[in-house]
Amino acid sequence: MPETLLGLFFIICAALLAYKTKSLDFVGTVSGIILGEVILFSQDLRWVLLFFTFFLIGTLATKYGKRKRRHETRTLKNVVSNGIVSVIMALFGNIHGFVGSLATAVGDTVSSEIGVLSKEKPRLITNFKKVKKGTDGGVTIVGTVAGISASFVLSLVAYIIIFPDLKIIYIGTLAGFLGNIIDSLVGALFERKGLCTNAVTNLIATTWGGVIASCLGLIL
């Protein structure tokens, strides 16, 4: 019971932080709490702490980005597209897939928030031609490095609190990086042309991040 209450405390704190900084709207905040509770009751406090880390890093990056430019508050569809895969992985007890999907989501959030602030002109990932900032599929060196760093930090936390095997760091970081490459490719090939929404792009990316990590967990 104490562990459950502590888990609920972290979930609510993360959600309220996101709401207070206007990273999430009210419905998005409530949906984040629900997803966190599903993780808590299907696994344990350690998994919730990693989910909390994902929320914390993403919120801090969004808050920083918001100081520099106008920012759109995320909604229910953003929370679900970024978090539902990790919840499914938690339900099945798939730690590699859980970490991989979260590493992809946090890497995408950080790279987007930090990359757009770079003085460097983004290049479209499909042909490396320069594009306007904010263009779907546009990438920068600063944003890419920031995204990889965020995936690494989240994977390191997973190593410390859940899975004390160094391979989780390699798997999470690599899955996060590859998941974000897929995110940019889908953004350039489909979202930029209006064939899908950002939420769909994120869902595809986090799914692949989870799948890649799961496969690496079986191989390594």
PDB file of C-alpha atoms in Angstrom:
ATOM      1  CA  MET A   1       0.000   0.000   0.000  1.00  0.00           C
ATOM      2  CA  PRO A   2       2.712   2.604   0.856  1.00  0.00           C
ATOM      3  CA  GLU A   3       4.400   1.895  -2.492  1.00  0.00           C
ATOM      4  CA  THR A   4       1.094   2.344  -4.326  1.00  0.00           C
ATOM      5  CA  LEU A   5       0.428   5.653  -2.585  1.00  0.00           C
ATOM      6  CA  LEU A   6       3.948   6.827  -3.368  1.00  0.00           C
ATOM      7  CA  GLY A   7       3.450   5.870  -6.989  1.00  0.00           C
ATOM      8  CA  LEU A   8       0.202   7.820  -7.148  1.00  0.00           C
ATOM      9  CA  PHE A   9       1.995  10.777  -5.580  1.00  0.00           C
ATOM     10  CA  PHE A  10       4.676  10.802  -8.303  1.00  0.00           C
ATOM     11  CA  ILE A  11       2.089  10.399 -11.055  1.00  0.00           C
ATOM     12  CA  ILE A  12      -0.013  13.295  -9.807  1.00  0.00           C
ATOM     13  CA  CYS A  13       3.051  15.494  -9.217  1.00  0.00           C
ATOM     14  CA  ALA A  14       4.283  14.899 -12.766  1.00  0.00           C
ATOM     15  CA  ALA A  15       0.872  15.614 -14.244  1.00  0.00           C
ATOM     16  CA  LEU A  16       0.352  18.771 -12.185  1.00  0.00           C
ATOM     17  CA  LEU A  17       3.814  20.010 -13.145  1.00  0.00           C
ATOM     18  CA  ALA A  18       2.984  19.516 -16.793  1.00  0.00           C
ATOM     19  CA  TYR A  19      -0.354  21.285 -16.326  1.00  0.00           C
ATOM     20  CA  LYS A  20       1.110  24.182 -14.353  1.00  0.00           C
ATOM     21  CA  THR A  21       3.762  24.831 -16.993  1.00  0.00           C
ATOM     22  CA  LYS A  22       1.035  24.548 -19.661  1.00  0.00           C
ATOM     23  CA  SER A  23       2.823  21.639 -21.300  1.00  0.00           C
ATOM     24  CA  LEU A  24      -0.508  19.791 -21.107  1.00  0.00           C
ATOM     25  CA  ASP A  25      -4.101  20.970 -21.066  1.00  0.00           C
ATOM     26  CA  PHE A  26      -6.573  19.668 -18.448  1.00  0.00           C
ATOM     27  CA  VAL A  27      -7.734  16.618 -20.431  1.00  0.00           C
ATOM     28  CA  GLY A  28      -4.144  15.780 -21.339  1.00  0.00           C
ATOM     29  CA  THR A  29      -3.191  15.998 -17.671  1.00  0.00           C
ATOM     30  CA  VAL A  30      -5.985  13.659 -16.617  1.00  0.00           C
ATOM     31  CA  SER A  31      -5.109  11.176 -19.355  1.00  0.00           C
ATOM     32  CA  GLY A  32      -1.469  11.229 -18.225  1.00  0.00           C
ATOM     33  CA  ILE A  33      -2.565  10.366 -14.698  1.00  0.00           C
ATOM     34  CA  ILE A  34      -4.668   7.466 -16.009  1.00  0.00           C
ATOM     35  CA  LEU A  35      -1.793   6.054 -18.083  1.00  0.00           C
ATOM     36  CA  GLY A  36       0.523   6.329 -15.098  1.00  0.00           C
ATOM     37  CA  GLU A  37      -1.944   4.481 -12.889  1.00  0.00           C
ATOM     38  CA  VAL A  38      -2.233   1.645 -15.404  1.00  0.00           C
ATOM     39  CA  ILE A  39       1.558   1.281 -15.332  1.00  0.00           C
ATOM     40  CA  LEU A  40       1.587   1.387 -11.535  1.00  0.00           C
ATOM     41  CA  PHE A  41      -1.052  -1.297 -11.066  1.00  0.00           C
ATOM     42  CA  SER A  42       0.305  -3.548 -13.822  1.00  0.00           C
ATOM     43  CA  GLN A  43       3.914  -3.344 -12.589  1.00  0.00           C
ATOM     44  CA  ASP A  44       5.360  -1.396  -9.641  1.00  0.00           C
ATOM     45  CA  LEU A  45       6.752   1.903  -8.384  1.00  0.00           C
ATOM     46  CA  ARG A  46      10.019   1.585 -10.312  1.00  0.00           C
ATOM     47  CA  TRP A  47       8.235   1.591 -13.654  1.00  0.00           C
ATOM     48  CA  VAL A  48       6.219   4.617 -12.562  1.00  0.00           C
ATOM     49  CA  LEU A  49       9.422   6.435 -11.605  1.00  0.00           C
ATOM     50  CA  LEU A  50      10.727   5.920 -15.126  1.00  0.00           C
ATOM     51  CA  PHE A  51       7.434   7.202 -16.549  1.00  0.00           C
ATOM     52  CA  PHE A  52       7.791  10.151 -14.162  1.00  0.00           C
ATOM     53  CA  THR A  53      11.308  10.760 -15.520  1.00  0.00           C
ATOM     54  CA  PHE A  54       9.898  10.834 -19.067  1.00  0.00           C
ATOM     55  CA  PHE A  55       7.275  13.390 -18.012  1.00  0.00           C
ATOM     56  CA  LEU A  56       9.845  15.469 -16.113  1.00  0.00           C
ATOM     57  CA  ILE A  57      12.400  15.662 -18.929  1.00  0.00           C
ATOM     58  CA  GLY A  58       9.712  16.403 -21.504  1.00  0.00           C
ATOM     59  CA  THR A  59       8.123  19.084 -19.327  1.00  0.00           C
ATOM     60  CA  LEU A  60      11.450  20.805 -18.627  1.00  0.00           C
ATOM     61  CA  ALA A  61      12.323  20.797 -22.323  1.00  0.00           C
ATOM     62  CA  THR A  62       8.897  22.193 -23.201  1.00  0.00           C
ATOM     63  CA  LYS A  63       9.183  24.873 -20.528  1.00  0.00           C
ATOM     64  CA  TYR A  64      12.598  25.889 -21.842  1.00  0.00           C
ATOM     65  CA  GLY A  65      11.328  25.986 -25.406  1.00  0.00           C
ATOM     66  CA  LYS A  66       8.313  27.993 -24.342  1.00  0.00           C
ATOM     67  CA  ARG A  67      10.545  30.728 -22.948  1.00  0.00           C
ATOM     68  CA  LYS A  68      12.119  31.175 -26.349  1.00  0.00           C
ATOM     69  CA  ARG A  69       9.061  30.956 -28.575  1.00  0.00           C
ATOM     70  CA  ARG A  70       5.311  30.497 -28.648  1.00  0.00           C
ATOM     71  CA  HIS A  71       4.340  26.957 -27.790  1.00  0.00           C
ATOM     72  CA  GLU A  72       1.227  24.905 -28.377  1.00  0.00           C
ATOM     73  CA  THR A  73      -0.105  23.171 -25.269  1.00  0.00           C
ATOM     74  CA  ARG A  74      -0.259  19.406 -25.739  1.00  0.00           C
ATOM     75  CA  THR A  75      -3.589  17.596 -25.519  1.00  0.00           C
ATOM     76  CA  LEU A  76      -5.089  14.125 -25.043  1.00  0.00           C
ATOM     77  CA  LYS A  77      -3.971  12.946 -28.487  1.00  0.00           C
ATOM     78  CA  ASN A  78      -0.366  13.940 -27.738  1.00  0.00           C
ATOM     79  CA  VAL A  79      -0.345  12.094 -24.424  1.00  0.00           C
ATOM     80  CA  VAL A  80      -1.867   8.953 -25.917  1.00  0.00           C
ATOM     81  CA  SER A  81       0.342   8.936 -29.024  1.00  0.00           C
ATOM     82  CA  ASN A  82       3.482   9.302 -26.904  1.00  0.00           C
ATOM     83  CA  GLY A  83       2.502   7.119 -23.954  1.00  0.00           C
ATOM     84  CA  ILE A  84       0.112   4.364 -25.000  1.00  0.00           C
ATOM     85  CA  VAL A  85       2.823   2.064 -26.393  1.00  0.00           C
ATOM     86  CA  SER A  86       4.794   2.205 -23.146  1.00  0.00           C
ATOM     87  CA  VAL A  87       1.608   1.347 -21.235  1.00  0.00           C
ATOM     88  CA  ILE A  88       1.016  -1.692 -23.462  1.00  0.00           C
ATOM     89  CA  MET A  89       4.622  -2.775 -22.957  1.00  0.00           C
ATOM     90  CA  ALA A  90       4.181  -2.419 -19.188  1.00  0.00           C
ATOM     91  CA  LEU A  91       1.024  -4.539 -19.266  1.00  0.00           C
ATOM     92  CA  PHE A  92       3.046  -7.341 -20.880  1.00  0.00           C
ATOM     93  CA  GLY A  93       6.024  -6.794 -18.579  1.00  0.00           C
ATOM     94  CA  ASN A  94       8.268  -5.978 -21.536  1.00  0.00           C
ATOM     95  CA  ILE A  95      10.944  -3.805 -19.934  1.00  0.00           C
ATOM     96  CA  HIS A  96      12.963  -3.367 -23.144  1.00  0.00           C
ATOM     97  CA  GLY A  97       9.925  -2.274 -25.127  1.00  0.00           C
ATOM     98  CA  PHE A  98       8.860  -0.012 -22.265  1.00  0.00           C
ATOM     99  CA  VAL A  99      12.204   1.756 -22.165  1.00  0.00           C
ATOM    100  CA  GLY A 100      12.508   1.895 -25.963  1.00  0.00           C
ATOM    101  CA  SER A 101       9.125   3.530 -26.478  1.00  0.00           C
ATOM    102  CA  LEU A 102       9.710   6.084 -23.715  1.00  0.00           C
ATOM    103  CA  ALA A 103      13.231   6.796 -24.983  1.00  0.00           C
ATOM    104  CA  THR A 104      11.753   7.506 -28.417  1.00  0.00           C
ATOM    105  CA  ALA A 105       9.049   9.770 -27.003  1.00  0.00           C
ATOM    106  CA  VAL A 106      11.378  11.765 -24.773  1.00  0.00           C
ATOM    107  CA  GLY A 107      14.001  12.009 -27.515  1.00  0.00           C
ATOM    108  CA  ASP A 108      11.427  13.358 -29.946  1.00  0.00           C
ATOM    109  CA  THR A 109      10.119  15.928 -27.446  1.00  0.00           C
ATOM    110  CA  VAL A 110      13.559  17.218 -26.514  1.00  0.00           C
ATOM    111  CA  SER A 111      14.922  17.267 -30.060  1.00  0.00           C
ATOM    112  CA  SER A 112      11.848  19.191 -31.233  1.00  0.00           C
ATOM    113  CA  GLU A 113      11.976  21.752 -28.429  1.00  0.00           C
ATOM    114  CA  ILE A 114      15.745  22.299 -28.543  1.00  0.00           C
ATOM    115  CA  GLY A 115      16.334  21.812 -32.261  1.00  0.00           C
ATOM    116  CA  VAL A 116      13.956  24.579 -33.303  1.00  0.00           C
ATOM    117  CA  LEU A 117      15.945  27.023 -31.159  1.00  0.00           C
ATOM    118  CA  SER A 118      19.178  26.245 -32.996  1.00  0.00           C
ATOM    119  CA  LYS A 119      20.637  28.904 -35.269  1.00  0.00           C
ATOM    120  CA  GLU A 120      21.330  26.088 -37.700  1.00  0.00           C
ATOM    121  CA  LYS A 121      18.939  25.778 -40.639  1.00  0.00           C
ATOM    122  CA  PRO A 122      17.093  22.414 -40.512  1.00  0.00           C
ATOM    123  CA  ARG A 123      17.556  19.938 -43.321  1.00  0.00           C
ATOM    124  CA  LEU A 124      14.874  17.568 -44.567  1.00  0.00           C
ATOM    125  CA  ILE A 125      15.897  14.059 -43.532  1.00  0.00           C
ATOM    126  CA  THR A 126      14.968  12.535 -46.906  1.00  0.00           C
ATOM    127  CA  ASN A 127      17.174  14.718 -49.128  1.00  0.00           C
ATOM    128  CA  PHE A 128      19.072  16.993 -46.699  1.00  0.00           C
ATOM    129  CA  LYS A 129      17.814  20.151 -48.400  1.00  0.00           C
ATOM    130  CA  LYS A 130      17.460  23.169 -46.130  1.00  0.00           C
ATOM    131  CA  VAL A 131      13.900  23.855 -44.944  1.00  0.00           C
ATOM    132  CA  LYS A 132      12.138  26.319 -42.667  1.00  0.00           C
ATOM    133  CA  LYS A 133      12.236  25.776 -38.901  1.00  0.00           C
ATOM    134  CA  GLY A 134       9.347  23.667 -37.716  1.00  0.00           C
ATOM    135  CA  THR A 135       9.044  21.778 -41.020  1.00  0.00           C
ATOM    136  CA  ASP A 136       7.967  18.179 -40.464  1.00  0.00           C
ATOM    137  CA  GLY A 137      10.927  15.910 -41.121  1.00  0.00           C
ATOM    138  CA  GLY A 138      13.445  18.710 -40.669  1.00  0.00           C
ATOM    139  CA  VAL A 139      16.453  17.854 -38.490  1.00  0.00           C
ATOM    140  CA  THR A 140      19.385  19.736 -36.991  1.00  0.00           C
ATOM    141  CA  ILE A 141      22.610  18.563 -35.395  1.00  0.00           C
ATOM    142  CA  VAL A 142      21.725  20.326 -32.139  1.00  0.00           C
ATOM    143  CA  GLY A 143      18.259  18.778 -32.027  1.00  0.00           C
ATOM    144  CA  THR A 144      19.573  15.311 -32.878  1.00  0.00           C
ATOM    145  CA  VAL A 145      22.254  15.436 -30.180  1.00  0.00           C
ATOM    146  CA  ALA A 146      19.724  16.743 -27.647  1.00  0.00           C
ATOM    147  CA  GLY A 147      17.333  13.927 -28.520  1.00  0.00           C
ATOM    148  CA  ILE A 148      20.001  11.233 -28.201  1.00  0.00           C
ATOM    149  CA  SER A 149      21.096  12.727 -24.873  1.00  0.00           C
ATOM    150  CA  ALA A 150      17.523  12.624 -23.547  1.00  0.00           C
ATOM    151  CA  SER A 151      17.138   8.973 -24.647  1.00  0.00           C
ATOM    152  CA  PHE A 152      20.437   8.149 -22.952  1.00  0.00           C
ATOM    153  CA  VAL A 153      19.444   9.826 -19.673  1.00  0.00           C
ATOM    154  CA  LEU A 154      16.127   7.996 -19.572  1.00  0.00           C
ATOM    155  CA  SER A 155      17.853   4.672 -20.341  1.00  0.00           C
ATOM    156  CA  LEU A 156      20.425   5.370 -17.627  1.00  0.00           C
ATOM    157  CA  VAL A 157      17.635   5.940 -15.105  1.00  0.00           C
ATOM    158  CA  ALA A 158      16.081   2.635 -16.232  1.00  0.00           C
ATOM    159  CA  TYR A 159      19.421   0.919 -15.536  1.00  0.00           C
ATOM    160  CA  ILE A 160      19.638   2.475 -12.083  1.00  0.00           C
ATOM    161  CA  ILE A 161      16.104   1.813 -10.831  1.00  0.00           C
ATOM    162  CA  ILE A 162      14.700  -1.123 -12.812  1.00  0.00           C
ATOM    163  CA  PHE A 163      17.090  -3.228 -14.864  1.00  0.00           C
ATOM    164  CA  PRO A 164      20.689  -3.342 -13.520  1.00  0.00           C
ATOM    165  CA  ASP A 165      22.197  -4.573 -16.787  1.00  0.00           C
ATOM    166  CA  LEU A 166      24.278  -2.188 -18.884  1.00  0.00           C
ATOM    167  CA  LYS A 167      22.666  -3.422 -22.075  1.00  0.00           C
ATOM    168  CA  ILE A 168      19.450  -1.565 -21.190  1.00  0.00           C
ATOM    169  CA  ILE A 169      21.385   1.685 -21.643  1.00  0.00           C
ATOM    170  CA  TYR A 170      22.601   0.666 -25.111  1.00  0.00           C
ATOM    171  CA  ILE A 171      19.229  -0.723 -26.122  1.00  0.00           C
ATOM    172  CA  GLY A 172      17.214   2.251 -24.882  1.00  0.00           C
ATOM    173  CA  THR A 173      19.516   4.862 -26.386  1.00  0.00           C
ATOM    174  CA  LEU A 174      19.754   3.113 -29.762  1.00  0.00           C
ATOM    175  CA  ALA A 175      16.015   2.406 -29.911  1.00  0.00           C
ATOM    176  CA  GLY A 176      15.291   6.020 -29.006  1.00  0.00           C
ATOM    177  CA  PHE A 177      17.620   7.280 -31.730  1.00  0.00           C
ATOM    178  CA  LEU A 178      16.220   4.939 -34.402  1.00  0.00           C
ATOM    179  CA  GLY A 179      12.668   5.682 -33.278  1.00  0.00           C
ATOM    180  CA  ASN A 180      13.316   9.374 -33.814  1.00  0.00           C
ATOM    181  CA  ILE A 181      14.811   8.742 -37.248  1.00  0.00           C
ATOM    182  CA  ILE A 182      11.565   6.959 -38.117  1.00  0.00           C
ATOM    183  CA  ASP A 183       9.604   9.883 -36.657  1.00  0.00           C
ATOM    184  CA  SER A 184      11.456  12.305 -38.948  1.00  0.00           C
ATOM    185  CA  LEU A 185      11.022  10.049 -41.983  1.00  0.00           C
ATOM    186  CA  VAL A 186       7.274   9.712 -41.419  1.00  0.00           C
ATOM    187  CA  GLY A 187       7.101  13.445 -40.843  1.00  0.00           C
ATOM    188  CA  ALA A 188       8.880  14.189 -44.115  1.00  0.00           C
ATOM    189  CA  LEU A 189       7.128  11.584 -46.265  1.00  0.00           C
ATOM    190  CA  PHE A 190       3.585  11.762 -44.907  1.00  0.00           C
ATOM    191  CA  GLU A 191       2.890  14.402 -42.254  1.00  0.00           C
ATOM    192  CA  ARG A 192       4.465  17.228 -44.281  1.00  0.00           C
ATOM    193  CA  LYS A 193       2.135  16.347 -47.146  1.00  0.00           C
ATOM    194  CA  GLY A 194      -0.935  16.272 -44.925  1.00  0.00           C
ATOM    195  CA  LEU A 195      -1.311  12.498 -45.147  1.00  0.00           C
ATOM    196  CA  CYS A 196      -1.181  12.009 -41.369  1.00  0.00           C
ATOM    197  CA  THR A 197      -1.193  14.038 -38.171  1.00  0.00           C
ATOM    198  CA  ASN A 198       1.610  14.637 -35.703  1.00  0.00           C
ATOM    199  CA  ALA A 199      -0.117  12.308 -33.255  1.00  0.00           C
ATOM    200  CA  VAL A 200      -0.056   9.479 -35.802  1.00  0.00           C
ATOM    201  CA  THR A 201       3.608  10.179 -36.525  1.00  0.00           C
ATOM    202  CA  ASN A 202       4.442   9.981 -32.822  1.00  0.00           C
ATOM    203  CA  LEU A 203       2.455   6.776 -32.409  1.00  0.00           C
ATOM    204  CA  ILE A 204       4.302   5.134 -35.299  1.00  0.00           C
ATOM    205  CA  ALA A 205       7.658   6.254 -33.930  1.00  0.00           C
ATOM    206  CA  THR A 206       7.058   5.093 -30.344  1.00  0.00           C
ATOM    207  CA  THR A 207       5.716   1.777 -31.632  1.00  0.00           C
ATOM    208  CA  TRP A 208       8.861   1.194 -33.661  1.00  0.00           C
ATOM    209  CA  GLY A 209      11.018   2.352 -30.751  1.00  0.00           C
ATOM    210  CA  GLY A 210       9.361  -0.260 -28.557  1.00  0.00           C
ATOM    211  CA  VAL A 211       9.605  -2.986 -31.215  1.00  0.00           C
ATOM    212  CA  ILE A 212      13.270  -2.261 -31.955  1.00  0.00           C
ATOM    213  CA  ALA A 213      14.144  -2.332 -28.252  1.00  0.00           C
ATOM    214  CA  SER A 214      12.217  -5.595 -27.793  1.00  0.00           C
ATOM    215  CA  CYS A 215      14.115  -7.219 -30.649  1.00  0.00           C
ATOM    216  CA  LEU A 216      17.457  -5.962 -29.365  1.00  0.00           C
ATOM    217  CA  GLY A 217      16.579  -7.329 -25.929  1.00  0.00           C
ATOM    218  CA  LEU A 218      16.119 -10.792 -27.456  1.00  0.00           C
ATOM    219  CA  ILE A 219      19.282 -10.608 -29.528  1.00  0.00           C
ATOM    220  CA  LEU A 220      21.729  -9.088 -27.026  1.00  0.00           C
TER     221      LEU A 220
END
